[in-house]
């Protein structure tokens, strides 16, 4: 297993950043408390016997809007002024953040415009439209959809709600880390789905501030993993985007990444890659053994345990189930054991 090394000076600055991140997480907890669900953390008998150590599931897929993204979006939108709310908010999204922003904006009496690429699954797009948001589909990658943002800010005066690389977003997602330590005080390992790193940065900041020796491991798909490629390069890099069952983990981290790259570099103990068929097996296992419907990104922690890719170490393992927004037809096919050709070379899903 590979370790991600950090340079000495980088680590020092990150210790400071993560200490201040922790105080932001505590403020976020108070700010969003009445607007989100504090999801349960439950013991899994089947995964514990499979793993050979205690396993707990953080049920964040039962969050309002079907993913944890509501925490960061709510923490951001609740800090906007009346004047900013009246201008409306805008964001680029792989789907779940857009739905969370649409929901939180509506709850705050504002309006939202959500920019998405053609890769975003239909079920996610229609949920966002149902919340009354204005949807713009542009390009065939998250990065292309994001390029529409600047125009909307300049021409329509809308306020950007970033998807991950922003202190308010990281702090909001970090509240999950507080709840994990409250529920499982002797936590040894936390398994976190890793996309552009807001969830991992937030959870790792909070968990490591309270439990210095706990390990936080990022999990992502094999192809098009932008944070993994960036950590290996030592700086943010752009990768080609592929279609994946873990669609919520796709998209770049931004070449001008300010926070999530450094926090992930210095706080994650490992980044582990899962193949499409392993992710599919995770979705199936969660349904068969836990009666839980999970989207690919949400099931990637279960997938990593089923694939035997997580070393057993001291203390319980907490798996963050991050989302449930999978199309019902795709889910039916996957749990029936059907082979759904996602992200395989030559399957015709190879965008740009
Ligand atoms: C966004 C998302 C992730 C990844 O979060 P990042 O902050 O982008 O790393 C994981 N799972 C689900 C369901 C998501 O919507």
mmCIF file of C-alpha atoms and ligand atoms in Angstrom:
data_model
loop_
_atom_site.group_PDB
_atom_site.id
_atom_site.type_symbol
_atom_site.label_atom_id
_atom_site.label_comp_id
_atom_site.label_asym_id
_atom_site.label_seq_id
_atom_site.Cartn_x
_atom_site.Cartn_y
_atom_site.Cartn_z
ATOM 1 C CA UNK A 1 0.000 0.000 0.000
ATOM 2 C CA UNK A 2 1.286 3.363 -0.979
ATOM 3 C CA UNK A 3 1.633 6.260 1.422
ATOM 4 C CA UNK A 4 1.232 9.806 0.360
ATOM 5 C CA UNK A 5 4.209 11.754 1.535
ATOM 6 C CA UNK A 6 4.055 15.371 2.396
ATOM 7 C CA UNK A 7 6.857 17.856 2.328
ATOM 8 C CA UNK A 8 7.969 19.297 5.680
ATOM 9 C CA UNK A 9 6.957 22.883 5.056
ATOM 10 C CA UNK A 10 3.641 21.863 3.491
ATOM 11 C CA UNK A 11 2.751 19.851 6.551
ATOM 12 C CA UNK A 12 3.438 22.753 8.893
ATOM 13 C CA UNK A 13 1.124 25.054 7.023
ATOM 14 C CA UNK A 14 -1.502 22.331 6.895
ATOM 15 C CA UNK A 15 -1.383 21.780 10.650
ATOM 16 C CA UNK A 16 -2.375 25.409 10.947
ATOM 17 C CA UNK A 17 -5.001 25.114 8.209
ATOM 18 C CA UNK A 18 -6.519 21.996 9.780
ATOM 19 C CA UNK A 19 -6.599 23.547 13.275
ATOM 20 C CA UNK A 20 -8.524 26.491 11.900
ATOM 21 C CA UNK A 21 -10.636 24.069 9.821
ATOM 22 C CA UNK A 22 -11.628 22.336 13.071
ATOM 23 C CA UNK A 23 -12.892 25.561 14.634
ATOM 24 C CA UNK A 24 -14.861 26.225 11.435
ATOM 25 C CA UNK A 25 -16.343 22.707 11.694
ATOM 26 C CA UNK A 26 -17.593 23.463 15.214
ATOM 27 C CA UNK A 27 -19.202 26.704 14.001
ATOM 28 C CA UNK A 28 -20.735 24.848 11.048
ATOM 29 C CA UNK A 29 -22.260 22.273 13.390
ATOM 30 C CA UNK A 30 -24.160 24.993 15.268
ATOM 31 C CA UNK A 31 -25.110 26.819 12.086
ATOM 32 C CA UNK A 32 -26.585 23.876 10.158
ATOM 33 C CA UNK A 33 -27.978 21.846 13.072
ATOM 34 C CA UNK A 34 -31.648 22.709 12.461
ATOM 35 C CA UNK A 35 -31.401 22.289 8.690
ATOM 36 C CA UNK A 36 -29.883 18.816 8.271
ATOM 37 C CA UNK A 37 -30.265 15.357 9.771
ATOM 38 C CA UNK A 38 -27.609 14.097 12.190
ATOM 39 C CA UNK A 39 -27.496 10.678 10.540
ATOM 40 C CA UNK A 40 -27.004 7.520 12.621
ATOM 41 C CA UNK A 41 -23.845 5.426 12.726
ATOM 42 C CA UNK A 42 -24.802 1.754 12.915
ATOM 43 C CA UNK A 43 -22.916 -1.470 13.611
ATOM 44 C CA UNK A 44 -22.770 -3.933 10.707
ATOM 45 C CA UNK A 45 -22.600 -7.583 11.785
ATOM 46 C CA UNK A 46 -22.025 -8.888 8.265
ATOM 47 C CA UNK A 47 -19.267 -6.444 7.322
ATOM 48 C CA UNK A 48 -17.643 -6.912 10.733
ATOM 49 C CA UNK A 49 -17.365 -10.663 10.240
ATOM 50 C CA UNK A 50 -16.225 -10.183 6.649
ATOM 51 C CA UNK A 51 -13.559 -7.661 7.678
ATOM 52 C CA UNK A 52 -12.561 -9.480 10.869
ATOM 53 C CA UNK A 53 -12.878 -6.280 12.926
ATOM 54 C CA UNK A 54 -15.723 -4.016 14.027
ATOM 55 C CA UNK A 55 -17.324 -2.110 11.145
ATOM 56 C CA UNK A 56 -19.789 0.776 11.527
ATOM 57 C CA UNK A 57 -21.763 2.498 8.759
ATOM 58 C CA UNK A 58 -22.233 6.285 8.803
ATOM 59 C CA UNK A 59 -25.666 6.524 7.150
ATOM 60 C CA UNK A 60 -25.172 9.794 5.312
ATOM 61 C CA UNK A 61 -27.082 8.517 2.285
ATOM 62 C CA UNK A 62 -30.190 9.089 4.452
ATOM 63 C CA UNK A 63 -29.378 12.811 4.555
ATOM 64 C CA UNK A 64 -32.030 15.132 3.076
ATOM 65 C CA UNK A 65 -31.466 15.282 -0.731
ATOM 66 C CA UNK A 66 -29.880 11.806 -0.583
ATOM 67 C CA UNK A 67 -26.277 12.857 0.016
ATOM 68 C CA UNK A 68 -24.027 14.633 2.530
ATOM 69 C CA UNK A 69 -23.653 17.587 0.119
ATOM 70 C CA UNK A 70 -26.482 19.365 1.937
ATOM 71 C CA UNK A 71 -24.157 20.048 4.879
ATOM 72 C CA UNK A 72 -21.619 22.156 2.975
ATOM 73 C CA UNK A 73 -24.225 23.812 0.777
ATOM 74 C CA UNK A 74 -26.326 24.801 3.810
ATOM 75 C CA UNK A 75 -23.282 26.053 5.717
ATOM 76 C CA UNK A 76 -22.398 28.272 2.753
ATOM 77 C CA UNK A 77 -25.854 29.589 1.912
ATOM 78 C CA UNK A 78 -26.705 30.421 5.548
ATOM 79 C CA UNK A 79 -23.726 32.823 5.541
ATOM 80 C CA UNK A 80 -24.898 34.842 2.537
ATOM 81 C CA UNK A 81 -26.321 38.324 3.011
ATOM 82 C CA UNK A 82 -29.936 39.211 2.129
ATOM 83 C CA UNK A 83 -28.610 41.077 -0.874
ATOM 84 C CA UNK A 84 -26.605 38.053 -2.079
ATOM 85 C CA UNK A 85 -29.595 35.758 -1.587
ATOM 86 C CA UNK A 86 -31.721 38.047 -3.722
ATOM 87 C CA UNK A 87 -29.126 37.849 -6.545
ATOM 88 C CA UNK A 88 -29.370 34.049 -6.492
ATOM 89 C CA UNK A 89 -26.673 31.377 -6.336
ATOM 90 C CA UNK A 90 -24.921 29.362 -9.027
ATOM 91 C CA UNK A 91 -22.780 26.245 -9.000
ATOM 92 C CA UNK A 92 -21.306 23.494 -11.164
ATOM 93 C CA UNK A 93 -22.028 19.959 -10.083
ATOM 94 C CA UNK A 94 -21.857 16.257 -10.862
ATOM 95 C CA UNK A 95 -25.426 16.149 -9.506
ATOM 96 C CA UNK A 96 -25.586 15.788 -5.731
ATOM 97 C CA UNK A 97 -24.072 19.158 -4.887
ATOM 98 C CA UNK A 98 -26.468 20.764 -7.376
ATOM 99 C CA UNK A 99 -29.425 19.123 -5.703
ATOM 100 C CA UNK A 100 -28.195 20.220 -2.273
ATOM 101 C CA UNK A 101 -27.649 23.810 -3.455
ATOM 102 C CA UNK A 102 -31.076 23.854 -5.120
ATOM 103 C CA UNK A 103 -32.669 22.623 -1.881
ATOM 104 C CA UNK A 104 -30.730 24.948 0.442
ATOM 105 C CA UNK A 105 -31.292 27.971 -1.820
ATOM 106 C CA UNK A 106 -35.021 27.304 -1.905
ATOM 107 C CA UNK A 107 -35.114 26.867 1.879
ATOM 108 C CA UNK A 108 -33.357 30.239 2.250
ATOM 109 C CA UNK A 109 -35.776 31.973 -0.149
ATOM 110 C CA UNK A 110 -33.149 32.343 -2.876
ATOM 111 C CA UNK A 111 -32.935 30.931 -6.408
ATOM 112 C CA UNK A 112 -30.327 28.593 -7.902
ATOM 113 C CA UNK A 113 -28.764 27.937 -11.306
ATOM 114 C CA UNK A 114 -26.993 24.575 -11.614
ATOM 115 C CA UNK A 115 -24.443 23.909 -14.402
ATOM 116 C CA UNK A 116 -23.899 20.255 -15.248
ATOM 117 C CA UNK A 117 -22.305 18.222 -18.006
ATOM 118 C CA UNK A 118 -23.985 15.616 -20.177
ATOM 119 C CA UNK A 119 -22.368 12.914 -17.968
ATOM 120 C CA UNK A 120 -24.719 13.660 -15.073
ATOM 121 C CA UNK A 121 -27.309 10.865 -14.753
ATOM 122 C CA UNK A 122 -30.882 11.712 -15.706
ATOM 123 C CA UNK A 123 -32.321 10.923 -12.252
ATOM 124 C CA UNK A 124 -30.069 13.583 -10.687
ATOM 125 C CA UNK A 125 -30.984 16.206 -13.287
ATOM 126 C CA UNK A 126 -34.717 15.672 -12.828
ATOM 127 C CA UNK A 127 -34.517 15.914 -9.018
ATOM 128 C CA UNK A 128 -32.836 19.299 -9.387
ATOM 129 C CA UNK A 129 -35.462 20.533 -11.847
ATOM 130 C CA UNK A 130 -38.170 19.418 -9.405
ATOM 131 C CA UNK A 131 -36.649 21.671 -6.755
ATOM 132 C CA UNK A 132 -37.275 24.618 -9.048
ATOM 133 C CA UNK A 133 -33.670 25.340 -9.979
ATOM 134 C CA UNK A 134 -32.597 26.570 -13.394
ATOM 135 C CA UNK A 135 -30.514 23.790 -15.004
ATOM 136 C CA UNK A 136 -27.835 24.396 -17.668
ATOM 137 C CA UNK A 137 -26.339 21.366 -19.372
ATOM 138 C CA UNK A 138 -23.007 22.280 -20.974
ATOM 139 C CA UNK A 139 -20.170 20.149 -22.280
ATOM 140 C CA UNK A 140 -19.173 16.570 -21.664
ATOM 141 C CA UNK A 141 -17.174 16.947 -18.455
ATOM 142 C CA UNK A 142 -17.504 18.597 -15.049
ATOM 143 C CA UNK A 143 -14.676 20.974 -15.952
ATOM 144 C CA UNK A 144 -16.542 22.172 -19.047
ATOM 145 C CA UNK A 145 -19.717 22.720 -17.027
ATOM 146 C CA UNK A 146 -17.689 24.700 -14.512
ATOM 147 C CA UNK A 147 -16.423 27.076 -17.182
ATOM 148 C CA UNK A 148 -20.008 28.333 -17.584
ATOM 149 C CA UNK A 149 -19.937 29.669 -14.001
ATOM 150 C CA UNK A 150 -17.797 32.734 -14.620
ATOM 151 C CA UNK A 151 -20.179 33.896 -17.304
ATOM 152 C CA UNK A 152 -23.212 33.585 -15.008
ATOM 153 C CA UNK A 153 -21.443 35.541 -12.292
ATOM 154 C CA UNK A 154 -20.417 38.327 -14.673
ATOM 155 C CA UNK A 155 -23.641 38.561 -16.663
ATOM 156 C CA UNK A 156 -26.274 37.763 -14.052
ATOM 157 C CA UNK A 157 -24.480 38.776 -10.851
ATOM 158 C CA UNK A 158 -25.072 35.416 -9.225
ATOM 159 C CA UNK A 159 -23.079 34.216 -6.191
ATOM 160 C CA UNK A 160 -20.966 31.043 -6.564
ATOM 161 C CA UNK A 161 -21.426 28.169 -4.125
ATOM 162 C CA UNK A 162 -18.280 26.085 -4.644
ATOM 163 C CA UNK A 163 -18.570 22.304 -4.756
ATOM 164 C CA UNK A 164 -15.630 21.445 -2.518
ATOM 165 C CA UNK A 165 -12.572 23.728 -2.534
ATOM 166 C CA UNK A 166 -13.935 26.273 -0.092
ATOM 167 C CA UNK A 167 -13.647 26.675 3.710
ATOM 168 C CA UNK A 168 -17.417 26.758 4.289
ATOM 169 C CA UNK A 169 -17.956 23.594 2.242
ATOM 170 C CA UNK A 170 -15.088 21.721 3.922
ATOM 171 C CA UNK A 171 -16.351 22.775 7.371
ATOM 172 C CA UNK A 172 -19.896 21.679 6.565
ATOM 173 C CA UNK A 173 -18.769 18.226 5.375
ATOM 174 C CA UNK A 174 -16.452 18.062 8.407
ATOM 175 C CA UNK A 175 -19.456 17.932 10.733
ATOM 176 C CA UNK A 176 -19.722 14.267 9.654
ATOM 177 C CA UNK A 177 -16.327 13.722 11.304
ATOM 178 C CA UNK A 178 -17.630 15.127 14.607
ATOM 179 C CA UNK A 179 -20.605 12.783 14.526
ATOM 180 C CA UNK A 180 -18.362 9.792 13.743
ATOM 181 C CA UNK A 181 -16.148 10.435 16.780
ATOM 182 C CA UNK A 182 -19.203 10.984 18.992
ATOM 183 C CA UNK A 183 -20.734 7.690 17.835
ATOM 184 C CA UNK A 184 -17.533 5.622 17.794
ATOM 185 C CA UNK A 185 -15.080 7.239 20.249
ATOM 186 C CA UNK A 186 -12.382 4.590 19.677
ATOM 187 C CA UNK A 187 -12.531 4.853 15.863
ATOM 188 C CA UNK A 188 -9.397 3.435 14.232
ATOM 189 C CA UNK A 189 -10.049 3.887 10.513
ATOM 190 C CA UNK A 190 -12.481 6.037 8.523
ATOM 191 C CA UNK A 191 -13.191 5.100 4.895
ATOM 192 C CA UNK A 192 -14.213 8.155 2.832
ATOM 193 C CA UNK A 193 -15.293 8.356 -0.823
ATOM 194 C CA UNK A 194 -12.874 10.750 -2.541
ATOM 195 C CA UNK A 195 -13.873 13.046 -5.408
ATOM 196 C CA UNK A 196 -12.601 16.596 -5.398
ATOM 197 C CA UNK A 197 -11.725 16.212 -1.739
ATOM 198 C CA UNK A 198 -14.127 18.408 0.238
ATOM 199 C CA UNK A 199 -15.602 15.464 2.103
ATOM 200 C CA UNK A 200 -12.198 13.912 2.854
ATOM 201 C CA UNK A 201 -10.621 17.232 3.870
ATOM 202 C CA UNK A 202 -13.498 18.032 6.222
ATOM 203 C CA UNK A 203 -13.770 14.602 7.814
ATOM 204 C CA UNK A 204 -9.997 14.170 8.152
ATOM 205 C CA UNK A 205 -9.601 17.636 9.727
ATOM 206 C CA UNK A 206 -12.269 16.922 12.327
ATOM 207 C CA UNK A 207 -11.404 13.288 13.068
ATOM 208 C CA UNK A 208 -7.645 13.889 13.314
ATOM 209 C CA UNK A 209 -8.091 16.965 15.502
ATOM 210 C CA UNK A 210 -9.909 14.751 18.019
ATOM 211 C CA UNK A 211 -8.279 11.346 17.378
ATOM 212 C CA UNK A 212 -4.705 11.944 16.293
ATOM 213 C CA UNK A 213 -3.964 8.286 15.571
ATOM 214 C CA UNK A 214 -7.090 7.457 13.596
ATOM 215 C CA UNK A 215 -6.416 6.679 9.948
ATOM 216 C CA UNK A 216 -8.480 8.318 7.224
ATOM 217 C CA UNK A 217 -8.422 6.532 3.861
ATOM 218 C CA UNK A 218 -9.742 8.002 0.608
ATOM 219 C CA UNK A 219 -11.457 5.689 -1.876
ATOM 220 C CA UNK A 220 -11.953 6.457 -5.533
ATOM 221 C CA UNK A 221 -12.490 4.865 -8.945
ATOM 222 C CA UNK A 222 -9.633 3.558 -11.062
ATOM 223 C CA UNK A 223 -10.107 5.764 -14.101
ATOM 224 C CA UNK A 224 -10.197 9.558 -14.078
ATOM 225 C CA UNK A 225 -9.336 9.981 -10.380
ATOM 226 C CA UNK A 226 -8.206 13.609 -10.322
ATOM 227 C CA UNK A 227 -7.126 13.827 -6.670
ATOM 228 C CA UNK A 228 -5.131 10.602 -6.859
ATOM 229 C CA UNK A 229 -3.296 11.790 -9.983
ATOM 230 C CA UNK A 230 -2.646 15.169 -8.361
ATOM 231 C CA UNK A 231 -1.266 13.625 -5.154
ATOM 232 C CA UNK A 232 1.086 11.495 -7.242
ATOM 233 C CA UNK A 233 2.217 14.502 -9.291
ATOM 234 C CA UNK A 234 2.693 16.607 -6.153
ATOM 235 C CA UNK A 235 0.422 19.363 -7.486
ATOM 236 C CA UNK A 236 -3.099 19.676 -8.918
ATOM 237 C CA UNK A 237 -3.318 18.150 -12.393
ATOM 238 C CA UNK A 238 -6.121 17.784 -14.868
ATOM 239 C CA UNK A 239 -7.191 14.269 -15.850
ATOM 240 C CA UNK A 240 -9.435 12.968 -18.565
ATOM 241 C CA UNK A 241 -12.952 12.331 -17.276
ATOM 242 C CA UNK A 242 -14.549 8.909 -17.790
ATOM 243 C CA UNK A 243 -18.021 7.637 -17.168
ATOM 244 C CA UNK A 244 -18.137 5.651 -13.911
ATOM 245 C CA UNK A 245 -20.627 3.969 -11.608
ATOM 246 C CA UNK A 246 -19.180 6.358 -9.031
ATOM 247 C CA UNK A 247 -20.284 9.379 -11.087
ATOM 248 C CA UNK A 248 -20.280 11.611 -7.994
ATOM 249 C CA UNK A 249 -16.497 11.177 -7.710
ATOM 250 C CA UNK A 250 -15.758 12.359 -11.258
ATOM 251 C CA UNK A 251 -14.493 15.806 -12.229
ATOM 252 C CA UNK A 252 -11.319 17.750 -11.619
ATOM 253 C CA UNK A 253 -9.998 19.351 -8.432
ATOM 254 C CA UNK A 254 -9.190 22.634 -10.208
ATOM 255 C CA UNK A 255 -5.683 23.615 -11.294
ATOM 256 C CA UNK A 256 -5.895 26.565 -8.892
ATOM 257 C CA UNK A 257 -6.970 24.355 -6.021
ATOM 258 C CA UNK A 258 -6.509 26.230 -2.739
ATOM 259 C CA UNK A 259 -7.399 23.878 0.105
ATOM 260 C CA UNK A 260 -8.567 20.349 -0.635
ATOM 261 C CA UNK A 261 -5.359 19.249 -2.377
ATOM 262 C CA UNK A 262 -3.129 20.309 0.526
ATOM 263 C CA UNK A 263 -5.476 18.930 3.171
ATOM 264 C CA UNK A 264 -5.829 15.590 1.377
ATOM 265 C CA UNK A 265 -2.068 15.396 0.797
ATOM 266 C CA UNK A 266 -1.291 15.944 4.456
ATOM 267 C CA UNK A 267 -4.208 14.258 6.213
ATOM 268 C CA UNK A 268 -5.108 11.177 4.166
ATOM 269 C CA UNK A 269 -3.157 8.062 5.124
ATOM 270 C CA UNK A 270 -3.871 6.285 1.849
ATOM 271 C CA UNK A 271 -5.846 6.542 -1.357
ATOM 272 C CA UNK A 272 -7.204 3.223 -2.631
ATOM 273 C CA UNK A 273 -8.607 2.636 -6.109
ATOM 274 C CA UNK A 274 -11.629 0.454 -6.898
ATOM 275 C CA UNK A 275 -12.575 -0.982 -10.284
ATOM 276 C CA UNK A 276 -16.046 -0.621 -11.771
ATOM 277 C CA UNK A 277 -16.842 -4.264 -11.048
ATOM 278 C CA UNK A 278 -15.692 -3.891 -7.436
ATOM 279 C CA UNK A 279 -17.941 -0.818 -7.048
ATOM 280 C CA UNK A 280 -20.801 -2.776 -8.562
ATOM 281 C CA UNK A 281 -20.191 -5.601 -6.061
ATOM 282 C CA UNK A 282 -20.303 -3.000 -3.265
ATOM 283 C CA UNK A 283 -23.714 -1.735 -4.404
ATOM 284 C CA UNK A 284 -24.967 -5.333 -4.524
ATOM 285 C CA UNK A 285 -23.527 -6.240 -1.105
ATOM 286 C CA UNK A 286 -25.081 -3.153 0.536
ATOM 287 C CA UNK A 287 -28.472 -4.158 -0.830
ATOM 288 C CA UNK A 288 -28.241 -7.890 -0.100
ATOM 289 C CA UNK A 289 -26.684 -7.638 3.368
ATOM 290 C CA UNK A 290 -27.709 -4.221 4.690
ATOM 291 C CA UNK A 291 -30.928 -3.512 2.790
ATOM 292 C CA UNK A 292 -29.493 -0.199 1.716
ATOM 293 C CA UNK A 293 -29.782 1.417 -1.712
ATOM 294 C CA UNK A 294 -26.512 3.190 -2.522
ATOM 295 C CA UNK A 295 -25.174 4.946 -5.579
ATOM 296 C CA UNK A 296 -21.680 3.958 -6.752
ATOM 297 C CA UNK A 297 -19.811 6.670 -4.835
ATOM 298 C CA UNK A 298 -21.844 5.890 -1.724
ATOM 299 C CA UNK A 299 -21.019 2.184 -1.942
ATOM 300 C CA UNK A 300 -17.290 2.525 -2.558
ATOM 301 C CA UNK A 301 -16.381 2.031 1.132
ATOM 302 C CA UNK A 302 -18.420 -1.172 1.312
ATOM 303 C CA UNK A 303 -16.806 -2.160 -2.002
ATOM 304 C CA UNK A 304 -13.315 -1.710 -0.554
ATOM 305 C CA UNK A 305 -14.128 -4.048 2.357
ATOM 306 C CA UNK A 306 -15.781 -6.624 0.101
ATOM 307 C CA UNK A 307 -12.717 -6.511 -2.175
ATOM 308 C CA UNK A 308 -10.467 -7.053 0.862
ATOM 309 C CA UNK A 309 -8.462 -3.913 0.141
ATOM 310 C CA UNK A 310 -8.510 -2.417 3.653
ATOM 311 C CA UNK A 311 -5.891 -3.560 6.170
ATOM 312 C CA UNK A 312 -7.227 -4.496 9.614
ATOM 313 C CA UNK A 313 -5.821 -2.174 12.201
ATOM 314 C CA UNK A 314 -6.441 -1.282 15.816
ATOM 315 C CA UNK A 315 -9.936 0.031 16.547
ATOM 316 C CA UNK A 316 -13.221 -0.017 14.658
ATOM 317 C CA UNK A 317 -13.595 0.937 11.003
ATOM 318 C CA UNK A 318 -16.259 3.522 10.080
ATOM 319 C CA UNK A 319 -17.494 3.499 6.484
ATOM 320 C CA UNK A 320 -19.052 6.724 5.186
ATOM 321 C CA UNK A 321 -22.069 5.869 3.002
ATOM 322 C CA UNK A 322 -22.192 9.179 1.171
ATOM 323 C CA UNK A 323 -25.182 8.994 -1.180
ATOM 324 C CA UNK A 324 -28.112 7.025 -2.489
ATOM 325 C CA UNK A 325 -29.016 8.869 -5.708
ATOM 326 C CA UNK A 326 -28.839 6.062 -8.242
ATOM 327 C CA UNK A 327 -31.392 5.583 -11.015
ATOM 328 C CA UNK A 328 -33.782 2.788 -10.027
ATOM 329 C CA UNK A 329 -33.381 0.988 -13.352
ATOM 330 C CA UNK A 330 -29.586 0.913 -13.134
ATOM 331 C CA UNK A 331 -29.812 -0.220 -9.505
ATOM 332 C CA UNK A 332 -32.158 -3.072 -10.438
ATOM 333 C CA UNK A 333 -29.773 -4.261 -13.137
ATOM 334 C CA UNK A 334 -26.768 -4.143 -10.814
ATOM 335 C CA UNK A 335 -28.369 -6.043 -7.931
ATOM 336 C CA UNK A 336 -29.639 -8.636 -10.411
ATOM 337 C CA UNK A 337 -25.952 -9.252 -11.124
ATOM 338 C CA UNK A 338 -26.131 -7.909 -14.642
ATOM 339 C CA UNK A 339 -22.839 -6.752 -16.068
ATOM 340 C CA UNK A 340 -23.241 -3.061 -16.840
ATOM 341 C CA UNK A 341 -20.341 -1.912 -19.005
ATOM 342 C CA UNK A 342 -19.173 1.271 -17.339
ATOM 343 C CA UNK A 343 -15.765 2.741 -17.893
ATOM 344 C CA UNK A 344 -14.233 -0.196 -19.721
ATOM 345 C CA UNK A 345 -11.929 0.461 -22.629
ATOM 346 C CA UNK A 346 -13.846 0.231 -25.870
ATOM 347 C CA UNK A 347 -17.320 0.400 -24.317
ATOM 348 C CA UNK A 348 -18.156 3.580 -26.175
ATOM 349 C CA UNK A 349 -18.388 5.591 -22.960
ATOM 350 C CA UNK A 350 -15.005 7.113 -23.481
ATOM 351 C CA UNK A 351 -15.880 10.820 -23.541
ATOM 352 C CA UNK A 352 -13.536 13.181 -25.360
HETATM 353 C C1 LIG B 1 -19.640 14.626 -3.928
HETATM 354 C C2 LIG B 1 -19.743 13.224 -3.469
HETATM 355 C C3 LIG B 1 -18.609 12.520 -3.020
HETATM 356 C C4 LIG B 1 -17.210 13.093 -3.037
HETATM 357 O O1 LIG B 1 -17.067 14.282 -2.310
HETATM 358 P P1 LIG B 1 -15.866 15.281 -2.646
HETATM 359 O O2 LIG B 1 -16.018 16.382 -1.678
HETATM 360 O O3 LIG B 1 -16.042 15.709 -4.069
HETATM 361 O O4 LIG B 1 -14.601 14.509 -2.477
HETATM 362 C C5 LIG B 1 -18.800 11.234 -2.553
HETATM 363 N N1 LIG B 1 -20.013 10.645 -2.570
HETATM 364 C C6 LIG B 1 -21.104 11.277 -2.996
HETATM 365 C C7 LIG B 1 -22.415 10.561 -2.983
HETATM 366 C C8 LIG B 1 -21.024 12.594 -3.457
HETATM 367 O O5 LIG B 1 -22.123 13.224 -3.895
#
